[in-house]
PDB file of C-alpha atoms in Angstrom:
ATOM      1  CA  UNK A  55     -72.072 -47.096  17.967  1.00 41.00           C
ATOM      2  CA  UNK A  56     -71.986 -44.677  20.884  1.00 44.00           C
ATOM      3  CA  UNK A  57     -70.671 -40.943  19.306  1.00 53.00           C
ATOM      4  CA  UNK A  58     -70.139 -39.242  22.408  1.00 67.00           C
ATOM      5  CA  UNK A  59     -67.032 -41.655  23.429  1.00 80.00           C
ATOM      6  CA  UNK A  60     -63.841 -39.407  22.116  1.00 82.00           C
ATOM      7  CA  UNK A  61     -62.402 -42.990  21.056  1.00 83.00           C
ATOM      8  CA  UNK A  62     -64.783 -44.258  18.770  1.00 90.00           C
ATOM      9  CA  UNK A  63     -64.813 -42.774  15.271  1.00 93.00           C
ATOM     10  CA  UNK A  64     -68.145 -41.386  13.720  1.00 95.00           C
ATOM     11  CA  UNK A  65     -69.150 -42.895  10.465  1.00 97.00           C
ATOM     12  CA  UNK A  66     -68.837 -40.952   7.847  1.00 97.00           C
ATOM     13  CA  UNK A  67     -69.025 -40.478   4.050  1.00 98.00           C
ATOM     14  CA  UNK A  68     -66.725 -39.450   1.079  1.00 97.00           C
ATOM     15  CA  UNK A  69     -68.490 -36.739  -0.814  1.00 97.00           C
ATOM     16  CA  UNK A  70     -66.129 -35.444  -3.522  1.00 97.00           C
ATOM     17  CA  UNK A  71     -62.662 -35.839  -4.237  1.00 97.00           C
ATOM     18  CA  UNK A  72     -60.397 -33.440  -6.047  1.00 95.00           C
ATOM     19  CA  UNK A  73     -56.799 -34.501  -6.906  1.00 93.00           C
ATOM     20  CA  UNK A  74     -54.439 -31.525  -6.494  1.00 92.00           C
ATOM     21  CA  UNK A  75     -51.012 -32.596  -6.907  1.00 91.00           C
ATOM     22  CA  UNK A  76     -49.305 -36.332  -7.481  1.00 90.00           C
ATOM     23  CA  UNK A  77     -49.134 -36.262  -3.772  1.00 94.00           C
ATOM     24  CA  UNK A  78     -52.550 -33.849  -2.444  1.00 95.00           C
ATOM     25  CA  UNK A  79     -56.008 -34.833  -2.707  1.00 96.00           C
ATOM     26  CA  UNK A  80     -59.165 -32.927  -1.439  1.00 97.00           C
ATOM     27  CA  UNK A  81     -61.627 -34.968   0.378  1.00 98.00           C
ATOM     28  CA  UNK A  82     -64.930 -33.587   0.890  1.00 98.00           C
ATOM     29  CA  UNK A  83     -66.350 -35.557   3.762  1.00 97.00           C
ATOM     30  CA  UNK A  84     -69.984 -35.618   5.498  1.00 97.00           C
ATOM     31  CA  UNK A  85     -71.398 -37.383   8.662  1.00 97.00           C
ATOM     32  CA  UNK A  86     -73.530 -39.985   8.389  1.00 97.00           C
ATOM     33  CA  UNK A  87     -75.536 -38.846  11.450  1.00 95.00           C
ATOM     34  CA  UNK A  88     -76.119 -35.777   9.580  1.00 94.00           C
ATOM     35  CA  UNK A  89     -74.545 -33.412  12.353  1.00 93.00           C
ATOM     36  CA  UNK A  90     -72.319 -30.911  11.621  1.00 94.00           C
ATOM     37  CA  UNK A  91     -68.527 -31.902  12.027  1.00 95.00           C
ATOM     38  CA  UNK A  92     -68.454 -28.951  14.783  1.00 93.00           C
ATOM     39  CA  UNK A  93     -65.154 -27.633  14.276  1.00 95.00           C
ATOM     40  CA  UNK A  94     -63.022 -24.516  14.879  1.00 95.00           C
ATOM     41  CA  UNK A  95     -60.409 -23.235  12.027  1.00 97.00           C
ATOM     42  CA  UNK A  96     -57.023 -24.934  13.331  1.00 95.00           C
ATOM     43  CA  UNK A  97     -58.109 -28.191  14.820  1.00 95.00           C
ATOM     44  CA  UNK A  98     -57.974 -31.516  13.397  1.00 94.00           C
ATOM     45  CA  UNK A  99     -59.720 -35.030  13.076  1.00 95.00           C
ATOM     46  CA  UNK A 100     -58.467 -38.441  13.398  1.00 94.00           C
ATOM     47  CA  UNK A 101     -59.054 -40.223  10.027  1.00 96.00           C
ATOM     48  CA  UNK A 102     -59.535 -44.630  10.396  1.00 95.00           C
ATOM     49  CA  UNK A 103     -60.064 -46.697   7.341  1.00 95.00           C
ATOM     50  CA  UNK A 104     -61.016 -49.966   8.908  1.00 91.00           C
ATOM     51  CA  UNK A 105     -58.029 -52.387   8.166  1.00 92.00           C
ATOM     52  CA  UNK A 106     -55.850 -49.639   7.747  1.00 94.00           C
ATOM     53  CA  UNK A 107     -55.454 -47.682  10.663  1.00 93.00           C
ATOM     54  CA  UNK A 108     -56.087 -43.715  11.772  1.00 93.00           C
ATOM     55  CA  UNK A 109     -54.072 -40.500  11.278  1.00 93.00           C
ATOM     56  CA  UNK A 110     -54.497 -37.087  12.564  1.00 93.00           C
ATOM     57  CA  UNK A 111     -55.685 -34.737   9.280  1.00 94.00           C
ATOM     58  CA  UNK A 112     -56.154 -30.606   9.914  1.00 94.00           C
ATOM     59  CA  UNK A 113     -59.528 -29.824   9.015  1.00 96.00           C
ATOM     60  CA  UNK A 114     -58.863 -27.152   5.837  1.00 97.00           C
ATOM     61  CA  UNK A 115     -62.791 -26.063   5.350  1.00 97.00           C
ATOM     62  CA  UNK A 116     -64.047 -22.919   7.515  1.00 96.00           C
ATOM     63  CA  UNK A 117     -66.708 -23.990  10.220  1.00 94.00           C
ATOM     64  CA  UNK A 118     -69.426 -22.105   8.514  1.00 91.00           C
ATOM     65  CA  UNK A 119     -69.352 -24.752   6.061  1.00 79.00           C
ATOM     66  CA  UNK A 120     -71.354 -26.756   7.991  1.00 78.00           C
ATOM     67  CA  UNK A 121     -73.103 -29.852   6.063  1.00 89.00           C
ATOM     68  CA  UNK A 122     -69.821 -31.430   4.807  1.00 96.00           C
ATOM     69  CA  UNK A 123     -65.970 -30.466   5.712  1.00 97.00           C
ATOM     70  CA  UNK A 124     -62.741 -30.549   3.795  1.00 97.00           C
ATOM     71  CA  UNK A 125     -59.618 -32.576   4.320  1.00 97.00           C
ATOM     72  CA  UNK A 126     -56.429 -31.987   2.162  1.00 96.00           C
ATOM     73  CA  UNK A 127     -54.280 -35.252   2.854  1.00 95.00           C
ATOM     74  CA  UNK A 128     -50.874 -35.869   1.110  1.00 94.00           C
ATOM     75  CA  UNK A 129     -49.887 -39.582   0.626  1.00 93.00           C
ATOM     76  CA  UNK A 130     -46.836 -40.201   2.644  1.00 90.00           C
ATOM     77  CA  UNK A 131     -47.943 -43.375   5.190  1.00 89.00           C
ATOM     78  CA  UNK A 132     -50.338 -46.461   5.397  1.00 93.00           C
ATOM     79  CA  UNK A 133     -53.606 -44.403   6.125  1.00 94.00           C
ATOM     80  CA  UNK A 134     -52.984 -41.235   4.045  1.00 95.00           C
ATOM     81  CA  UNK A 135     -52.048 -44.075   1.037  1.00 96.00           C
ATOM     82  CA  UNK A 136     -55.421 -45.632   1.939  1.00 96.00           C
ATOM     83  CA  UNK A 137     -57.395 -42.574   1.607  1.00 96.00           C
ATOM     84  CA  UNK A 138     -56.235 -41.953  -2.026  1.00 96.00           C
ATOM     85  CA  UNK A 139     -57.011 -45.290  -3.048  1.00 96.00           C
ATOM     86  CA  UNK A 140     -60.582 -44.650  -1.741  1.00 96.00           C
ATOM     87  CA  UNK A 141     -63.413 -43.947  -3.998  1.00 96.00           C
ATOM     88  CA  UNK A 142     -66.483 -41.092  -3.741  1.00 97.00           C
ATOM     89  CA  UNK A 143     -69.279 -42.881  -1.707  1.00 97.00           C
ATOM     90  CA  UNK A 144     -66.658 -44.983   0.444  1.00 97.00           C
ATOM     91  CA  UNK A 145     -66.807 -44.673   4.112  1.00 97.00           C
ATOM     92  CA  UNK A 146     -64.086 -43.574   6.568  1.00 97.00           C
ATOM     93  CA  UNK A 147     -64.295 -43.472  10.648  1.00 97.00           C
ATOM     94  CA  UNK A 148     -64.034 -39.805  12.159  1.00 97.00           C
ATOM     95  CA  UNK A 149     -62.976 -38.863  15.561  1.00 95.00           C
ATOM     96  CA  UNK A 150     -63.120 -35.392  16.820  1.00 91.00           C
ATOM     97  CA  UNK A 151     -62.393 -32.519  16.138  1.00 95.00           C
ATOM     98  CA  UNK A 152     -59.873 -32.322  18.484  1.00 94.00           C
ATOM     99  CA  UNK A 153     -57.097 -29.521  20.258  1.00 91.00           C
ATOM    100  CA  UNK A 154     -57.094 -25.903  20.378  1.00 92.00           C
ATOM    101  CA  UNK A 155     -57.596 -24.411  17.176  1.00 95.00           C
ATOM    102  CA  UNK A 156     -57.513 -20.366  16.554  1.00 97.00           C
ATOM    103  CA  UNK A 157     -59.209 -17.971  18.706  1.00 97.00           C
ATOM    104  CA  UNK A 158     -61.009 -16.110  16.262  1.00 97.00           C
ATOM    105  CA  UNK A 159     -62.486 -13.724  18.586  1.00 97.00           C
ATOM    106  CA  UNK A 160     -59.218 -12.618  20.236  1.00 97.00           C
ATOM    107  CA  UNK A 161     -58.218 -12.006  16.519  1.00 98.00           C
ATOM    108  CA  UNK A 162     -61.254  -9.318  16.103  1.00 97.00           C
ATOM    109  CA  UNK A 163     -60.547  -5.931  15.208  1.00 97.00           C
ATOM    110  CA  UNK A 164     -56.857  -6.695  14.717  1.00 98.00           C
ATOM    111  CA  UNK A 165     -54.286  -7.228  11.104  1.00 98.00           C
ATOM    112  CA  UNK A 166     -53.559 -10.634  10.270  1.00 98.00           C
ATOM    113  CA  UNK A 167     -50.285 -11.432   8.861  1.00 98.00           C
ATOM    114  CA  UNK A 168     -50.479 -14.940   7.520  1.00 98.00           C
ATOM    115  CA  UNK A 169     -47.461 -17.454   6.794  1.00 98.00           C
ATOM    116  CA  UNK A 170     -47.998 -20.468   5.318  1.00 97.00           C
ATOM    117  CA  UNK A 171     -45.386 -22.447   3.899  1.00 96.00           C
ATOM    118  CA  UNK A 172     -45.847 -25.568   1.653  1.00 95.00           C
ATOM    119  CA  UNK A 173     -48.835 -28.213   3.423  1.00 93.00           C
ATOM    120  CA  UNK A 174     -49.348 -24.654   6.198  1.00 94.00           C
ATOM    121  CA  UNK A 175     -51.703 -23.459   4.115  1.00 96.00           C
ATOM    122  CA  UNK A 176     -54.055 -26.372   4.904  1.00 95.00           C
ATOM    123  CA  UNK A 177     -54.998 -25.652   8.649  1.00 95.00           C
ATOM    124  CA  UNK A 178     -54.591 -21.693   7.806  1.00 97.00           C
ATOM    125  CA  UNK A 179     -57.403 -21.757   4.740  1.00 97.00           C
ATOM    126  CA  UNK A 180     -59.763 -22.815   7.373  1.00 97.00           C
ATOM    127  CA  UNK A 181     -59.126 -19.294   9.252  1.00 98.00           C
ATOM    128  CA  UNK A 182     -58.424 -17.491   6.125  1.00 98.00           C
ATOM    129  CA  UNK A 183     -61.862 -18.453   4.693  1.00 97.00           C
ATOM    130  CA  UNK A 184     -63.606 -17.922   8.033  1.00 97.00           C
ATOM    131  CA  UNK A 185     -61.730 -14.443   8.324  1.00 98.00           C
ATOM    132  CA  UNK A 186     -63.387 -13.766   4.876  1.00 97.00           C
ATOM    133  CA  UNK A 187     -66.512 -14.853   5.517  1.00 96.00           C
ATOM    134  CA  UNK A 188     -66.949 -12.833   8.524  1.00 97.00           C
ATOM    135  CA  UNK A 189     -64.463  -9.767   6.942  1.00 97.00           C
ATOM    136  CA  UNK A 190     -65.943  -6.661   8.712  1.00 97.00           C
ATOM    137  CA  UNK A 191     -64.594  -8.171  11.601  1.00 98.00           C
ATOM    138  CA  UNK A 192     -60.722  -7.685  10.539  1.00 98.00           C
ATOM    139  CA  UNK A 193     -58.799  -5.175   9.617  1.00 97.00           C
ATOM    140  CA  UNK A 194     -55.929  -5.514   7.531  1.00 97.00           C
ATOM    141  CA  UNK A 195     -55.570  -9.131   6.130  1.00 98.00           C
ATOM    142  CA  UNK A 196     -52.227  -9.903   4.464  1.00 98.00           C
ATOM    143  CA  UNK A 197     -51.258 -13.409   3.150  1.00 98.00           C
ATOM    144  CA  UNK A 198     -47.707 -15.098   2.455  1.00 98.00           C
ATOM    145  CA  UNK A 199     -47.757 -18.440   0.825  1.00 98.00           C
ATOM    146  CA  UNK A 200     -44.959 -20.289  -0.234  1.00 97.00           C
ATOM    147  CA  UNK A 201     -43.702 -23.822  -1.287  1.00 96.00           C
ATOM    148  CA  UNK A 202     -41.115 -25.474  -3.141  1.00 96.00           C
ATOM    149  CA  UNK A 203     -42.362 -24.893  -6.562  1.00 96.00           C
ATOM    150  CA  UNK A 204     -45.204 -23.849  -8.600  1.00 96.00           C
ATOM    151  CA  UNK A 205     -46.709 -27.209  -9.219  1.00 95.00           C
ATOM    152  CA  UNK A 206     -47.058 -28.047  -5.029  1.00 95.00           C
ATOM    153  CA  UNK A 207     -49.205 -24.628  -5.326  1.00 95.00           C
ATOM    154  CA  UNK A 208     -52.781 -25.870  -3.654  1.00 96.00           C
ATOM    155  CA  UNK A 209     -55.949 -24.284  -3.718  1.00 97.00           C
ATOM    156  CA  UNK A 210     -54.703 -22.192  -6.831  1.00 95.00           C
ATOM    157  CA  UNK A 211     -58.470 -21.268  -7.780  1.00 95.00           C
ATOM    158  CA  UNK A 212     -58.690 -20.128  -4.310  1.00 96.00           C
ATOM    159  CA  UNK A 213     -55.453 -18.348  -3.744  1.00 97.00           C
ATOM    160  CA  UNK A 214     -56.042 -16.378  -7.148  1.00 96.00           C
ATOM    161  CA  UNK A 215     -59.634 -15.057  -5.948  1.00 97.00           C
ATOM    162  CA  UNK A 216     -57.926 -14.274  -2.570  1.00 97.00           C
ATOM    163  CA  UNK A 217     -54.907 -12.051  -4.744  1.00 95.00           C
ATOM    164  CA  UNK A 218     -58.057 -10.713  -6.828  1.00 96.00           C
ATOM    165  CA  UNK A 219     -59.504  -8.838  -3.565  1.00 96.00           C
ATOM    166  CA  UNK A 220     -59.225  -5.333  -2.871  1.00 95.00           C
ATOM    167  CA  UNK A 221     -59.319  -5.923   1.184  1.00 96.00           C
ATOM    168  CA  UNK A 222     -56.725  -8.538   1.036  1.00 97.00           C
ATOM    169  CA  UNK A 223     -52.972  -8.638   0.037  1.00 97.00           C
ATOM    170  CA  UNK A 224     -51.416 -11.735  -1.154  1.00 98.00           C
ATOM    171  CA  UNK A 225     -47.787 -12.377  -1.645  1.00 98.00           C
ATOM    172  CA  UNK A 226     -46.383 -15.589  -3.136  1.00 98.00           C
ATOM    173  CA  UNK A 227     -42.902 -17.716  -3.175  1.00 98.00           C
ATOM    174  CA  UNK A 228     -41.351 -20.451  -4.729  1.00 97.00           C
ATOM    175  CA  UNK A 229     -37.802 -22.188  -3.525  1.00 97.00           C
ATOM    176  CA  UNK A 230     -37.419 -22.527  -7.320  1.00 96.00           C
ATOM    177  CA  UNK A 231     -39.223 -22.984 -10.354  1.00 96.00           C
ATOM    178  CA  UNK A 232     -38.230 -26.289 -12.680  1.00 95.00           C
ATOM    179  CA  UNK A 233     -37.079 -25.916 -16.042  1.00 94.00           C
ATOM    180  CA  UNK A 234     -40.562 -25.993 -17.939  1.00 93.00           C
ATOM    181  CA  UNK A 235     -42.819 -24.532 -15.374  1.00 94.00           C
ATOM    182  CA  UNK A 236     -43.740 -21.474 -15.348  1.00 93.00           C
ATOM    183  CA  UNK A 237     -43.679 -18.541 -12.516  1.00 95.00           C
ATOM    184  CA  UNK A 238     -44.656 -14.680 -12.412  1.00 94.00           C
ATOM    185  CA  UNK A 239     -43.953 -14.097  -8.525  1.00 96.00           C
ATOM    186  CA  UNK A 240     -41.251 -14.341  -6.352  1.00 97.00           C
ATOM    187  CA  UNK A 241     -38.355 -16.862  -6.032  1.00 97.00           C
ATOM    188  CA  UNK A 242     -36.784 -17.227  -2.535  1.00 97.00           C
ATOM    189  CA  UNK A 243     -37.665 -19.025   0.750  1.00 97.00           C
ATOM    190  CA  UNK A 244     -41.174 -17.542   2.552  1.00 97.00           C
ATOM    191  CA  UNK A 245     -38.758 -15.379   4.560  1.00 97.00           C
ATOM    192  CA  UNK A 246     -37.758 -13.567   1.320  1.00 97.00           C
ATOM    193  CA  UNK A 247     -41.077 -11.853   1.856  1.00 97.00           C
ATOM    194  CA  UNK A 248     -41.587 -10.753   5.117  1.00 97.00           C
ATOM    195  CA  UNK A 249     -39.335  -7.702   4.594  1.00 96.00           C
ATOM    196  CA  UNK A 250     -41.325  -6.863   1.268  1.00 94.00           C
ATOM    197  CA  UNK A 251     -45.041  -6.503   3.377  1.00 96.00           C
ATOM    198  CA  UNK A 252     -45.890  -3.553   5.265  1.00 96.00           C
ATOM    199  CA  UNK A 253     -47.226  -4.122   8.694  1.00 97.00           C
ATOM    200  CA  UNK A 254     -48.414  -2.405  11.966  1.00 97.00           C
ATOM    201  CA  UNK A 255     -46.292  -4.043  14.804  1.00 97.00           C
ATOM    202  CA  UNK A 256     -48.885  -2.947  16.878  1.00 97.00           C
ATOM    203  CA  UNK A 257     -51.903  -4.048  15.272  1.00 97.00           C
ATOM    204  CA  UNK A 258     -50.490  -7.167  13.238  1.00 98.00           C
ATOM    205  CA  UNK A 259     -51.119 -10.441  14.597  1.00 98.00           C
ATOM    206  CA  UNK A 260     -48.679 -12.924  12.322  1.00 98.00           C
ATOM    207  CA  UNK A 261     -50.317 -16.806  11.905  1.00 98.00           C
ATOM    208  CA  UNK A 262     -47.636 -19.171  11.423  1.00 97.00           C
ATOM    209  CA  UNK A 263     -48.282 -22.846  10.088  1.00 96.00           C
ATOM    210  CA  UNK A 264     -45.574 -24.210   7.638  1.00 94.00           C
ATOM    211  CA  UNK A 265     -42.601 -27.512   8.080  1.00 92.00           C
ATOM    212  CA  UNK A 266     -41.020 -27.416  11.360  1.00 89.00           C
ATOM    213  CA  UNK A 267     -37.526 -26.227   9.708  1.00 90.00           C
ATOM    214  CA  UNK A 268     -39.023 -23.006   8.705  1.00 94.00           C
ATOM    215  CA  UNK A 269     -40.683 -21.411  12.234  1.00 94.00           C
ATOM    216  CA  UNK A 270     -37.265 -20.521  13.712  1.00 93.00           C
ATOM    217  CA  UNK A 271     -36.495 -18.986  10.453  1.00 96.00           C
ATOM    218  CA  UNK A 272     -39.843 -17.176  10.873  1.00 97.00           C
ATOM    219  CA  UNK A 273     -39.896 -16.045  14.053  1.00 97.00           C
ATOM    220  CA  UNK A 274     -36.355 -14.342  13.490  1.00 97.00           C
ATOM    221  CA  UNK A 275     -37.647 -12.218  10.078  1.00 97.00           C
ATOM    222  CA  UNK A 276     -40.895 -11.266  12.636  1.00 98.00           C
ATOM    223  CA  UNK A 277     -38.086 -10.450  14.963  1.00 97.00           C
ATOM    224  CA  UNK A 278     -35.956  -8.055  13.128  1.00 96.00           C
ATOM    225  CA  UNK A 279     -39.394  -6.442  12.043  1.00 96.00           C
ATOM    226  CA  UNK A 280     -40.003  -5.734  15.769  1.00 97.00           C
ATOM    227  CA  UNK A 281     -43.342  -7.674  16.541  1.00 98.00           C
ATOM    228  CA  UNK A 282     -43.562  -8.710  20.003  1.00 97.00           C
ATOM    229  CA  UNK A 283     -43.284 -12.215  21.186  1.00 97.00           C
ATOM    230  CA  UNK A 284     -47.412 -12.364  21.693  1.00 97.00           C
ATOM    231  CA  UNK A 285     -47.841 -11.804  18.219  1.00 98.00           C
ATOM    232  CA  UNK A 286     -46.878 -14.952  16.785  1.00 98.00           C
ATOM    233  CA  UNK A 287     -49.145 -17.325  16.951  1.00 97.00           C
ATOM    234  CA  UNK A 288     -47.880 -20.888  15.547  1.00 95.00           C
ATOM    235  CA  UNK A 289     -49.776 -23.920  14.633  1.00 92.00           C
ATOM    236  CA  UNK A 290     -47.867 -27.312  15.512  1.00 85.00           C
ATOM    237  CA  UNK A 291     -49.207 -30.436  13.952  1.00 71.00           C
ATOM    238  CA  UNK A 292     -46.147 -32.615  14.001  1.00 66.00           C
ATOM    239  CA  UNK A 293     -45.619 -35.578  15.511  1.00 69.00           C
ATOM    240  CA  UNK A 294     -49.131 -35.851  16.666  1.00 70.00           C
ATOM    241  CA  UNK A 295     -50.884 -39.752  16.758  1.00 74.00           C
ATOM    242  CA  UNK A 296     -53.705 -40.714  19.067  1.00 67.00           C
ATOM    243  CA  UNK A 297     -55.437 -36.833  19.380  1.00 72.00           C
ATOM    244  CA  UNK A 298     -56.404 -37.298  22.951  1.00 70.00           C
ATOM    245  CA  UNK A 299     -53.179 -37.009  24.943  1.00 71.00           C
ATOM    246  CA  UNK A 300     -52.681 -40.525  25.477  1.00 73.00           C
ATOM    247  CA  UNK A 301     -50.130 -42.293  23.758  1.00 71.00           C
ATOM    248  CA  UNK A 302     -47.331 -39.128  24.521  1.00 72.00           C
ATOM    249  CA  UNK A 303     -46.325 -39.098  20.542  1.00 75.00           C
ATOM    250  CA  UNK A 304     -46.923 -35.292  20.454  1.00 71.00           C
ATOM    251  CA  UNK A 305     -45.544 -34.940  24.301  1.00 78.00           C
ATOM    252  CA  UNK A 306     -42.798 -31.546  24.222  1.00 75.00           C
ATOM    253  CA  UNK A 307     -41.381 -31.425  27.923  1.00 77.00           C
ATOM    254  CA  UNK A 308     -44.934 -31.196  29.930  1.00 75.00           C
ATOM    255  CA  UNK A 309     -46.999 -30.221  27.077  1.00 80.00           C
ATOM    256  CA  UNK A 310     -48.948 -32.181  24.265  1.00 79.00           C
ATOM    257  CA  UNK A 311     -49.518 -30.963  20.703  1.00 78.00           C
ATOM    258  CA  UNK A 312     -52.926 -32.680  20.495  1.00 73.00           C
ATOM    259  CA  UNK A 313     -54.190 -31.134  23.849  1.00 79.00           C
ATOM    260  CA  UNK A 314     -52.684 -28.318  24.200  1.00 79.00           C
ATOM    261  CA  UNK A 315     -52.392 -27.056  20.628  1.00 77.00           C
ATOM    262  CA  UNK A 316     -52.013 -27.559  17.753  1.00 89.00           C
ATOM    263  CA  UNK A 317     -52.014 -23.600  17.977  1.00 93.00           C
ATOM    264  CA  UNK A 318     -49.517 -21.999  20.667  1.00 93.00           C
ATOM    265  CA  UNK A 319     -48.771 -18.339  21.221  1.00 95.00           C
ATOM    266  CA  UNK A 320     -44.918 -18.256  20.582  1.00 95.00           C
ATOM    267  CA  UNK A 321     -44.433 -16.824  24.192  1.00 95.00           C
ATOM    268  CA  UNK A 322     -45.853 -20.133  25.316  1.00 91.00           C
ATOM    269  CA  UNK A 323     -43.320 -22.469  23.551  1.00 86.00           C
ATOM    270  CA  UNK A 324     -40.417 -20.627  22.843  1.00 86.00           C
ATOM    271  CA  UNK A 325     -38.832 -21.717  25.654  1.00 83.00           C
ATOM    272  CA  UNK A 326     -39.664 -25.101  25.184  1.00 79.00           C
ATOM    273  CA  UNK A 327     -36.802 -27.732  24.104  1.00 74.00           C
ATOM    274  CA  UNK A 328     -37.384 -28.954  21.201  1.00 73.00           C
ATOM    275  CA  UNK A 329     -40.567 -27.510  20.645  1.00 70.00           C
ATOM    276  CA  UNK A 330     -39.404 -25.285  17.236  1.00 77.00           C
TER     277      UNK A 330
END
């Protein structure tokens, strides 16, 4: 198998898996080459299971975790339903990482407002976690989280030891909470928060990843708080397919997701058709 073609997948190995919700799984994945997967918080592989097919899945482990990486992959189509039939110690095909993920140096020295609403918080865990491990770095670290309701929470072990440090602040939503389940934060949309956090709009960098219904929603609360148009920073994973710019799923006007992205500055899309 030659590894340095971009179109032929790597093989690689299913470490651990950890069921989240009826629909989210954790994969812990390795290389079988033993190399590490090589990635940046925000990018993304492309995930084959020979038979199946091959989807695009954001990489949700921090780069510093070097000898295995993390997928979290609902089941919605062919391949993701693959994956959760799949077993520890069965093998999937890896290509990538691929696109632009964050540029954690730019983001030195400055507040980071995150937003991540519902599957969001997959891409943005990788940054979070790096922005952790690497802490002295950043100032002011705020997180919003939000999803539909309490039981489509992921990474709760994770997201309570985040609201459990003194250098972080961690606010969290729910669209509504189910009769029988039970809630001790706030109910609203994850705009319902943004006028409840207290942020520099000169120092505060907000990182966006969520469904493509809520950024325009976003972007307007970040608006009527004043933060400049450079200070968004949006990660776009929709509608992406072959991850090297070739088939034109991901193509917005002369731009593709998979090349060019997944992570924009707003002041690079907004006026892009179609492109929020």
């Amino acid at each position: 198998m030659n590894n340095d073609s971009i179109y032929l997948p790597r093989a690689a190995t299913i470490k651990n898996i950890n069921r989240f919700t009826e629909l989210e799984n954790l994969f812990e994945i390795t290389l079988d080459d033993g190399n590490p997967l090589g990635h940046k918080p925000g990018q993304f592989v492309e995930v084959s299971i020979m038979g199946i097919g091959e989807a695009p899945i954001s990489v949700s482990s921090s780069p510093t975790q070097s000898q295995t990486f993390e997928l979290c992959v609902r089941r919605v189509g062919n391949v993701t339903n693959a994956m959760h039939r799949l077993k520890k110690g069965d093998k999937v095909g890896i290509r990538g990482p691929f696109g632009i993920g964050f540029d954690t140096e730019f983001l030195k020295d400055k507040d980071i407002l995150f937003i991540c609403g519902g599957l969001g918080i997959v891409p943005l865990r990788s940054l979070i976690n790096y922005v952790f491990e690497h802490r002295a770095d950043y100032r002011k670290v705020t997180i919003l989280y939000g999803c539909k309701a309490p039981h489509e929470l992921l990474f709760t072990n994770e997201v309570t030891a985040w609201g459990q440090r003194k250098d972080t602040e961690l606010h969290l939503t729910v669209d509504a909470v189910p009769e029988g389940e039970h809630w001790n934060y706030n109910v609203g949309v994850i705009t319902t928060l943004i006028p409840k956090v207290d942020f520099d709009i000169n120092t505060t960098y907000a990182v966006v990843c969520g469904p493509p219904i809520m950024y325009k929603f976003v972007i307007k609360s970040l608006k009527e708080r004043d933060l400049p148009d450079d200070h968004i920073i949006l990660s776009l994973e929709r509608r992406m397919k072959c991850g090297v710019g070739k088939c034109g799923h991901c193509q917005i006007n002369g731009i593709y997701v998979c090349q060019d992205g997944p992570v924009f500055n707003y002041t690079e899309i907004k006026d892009l058709q179609e492109a929020l």
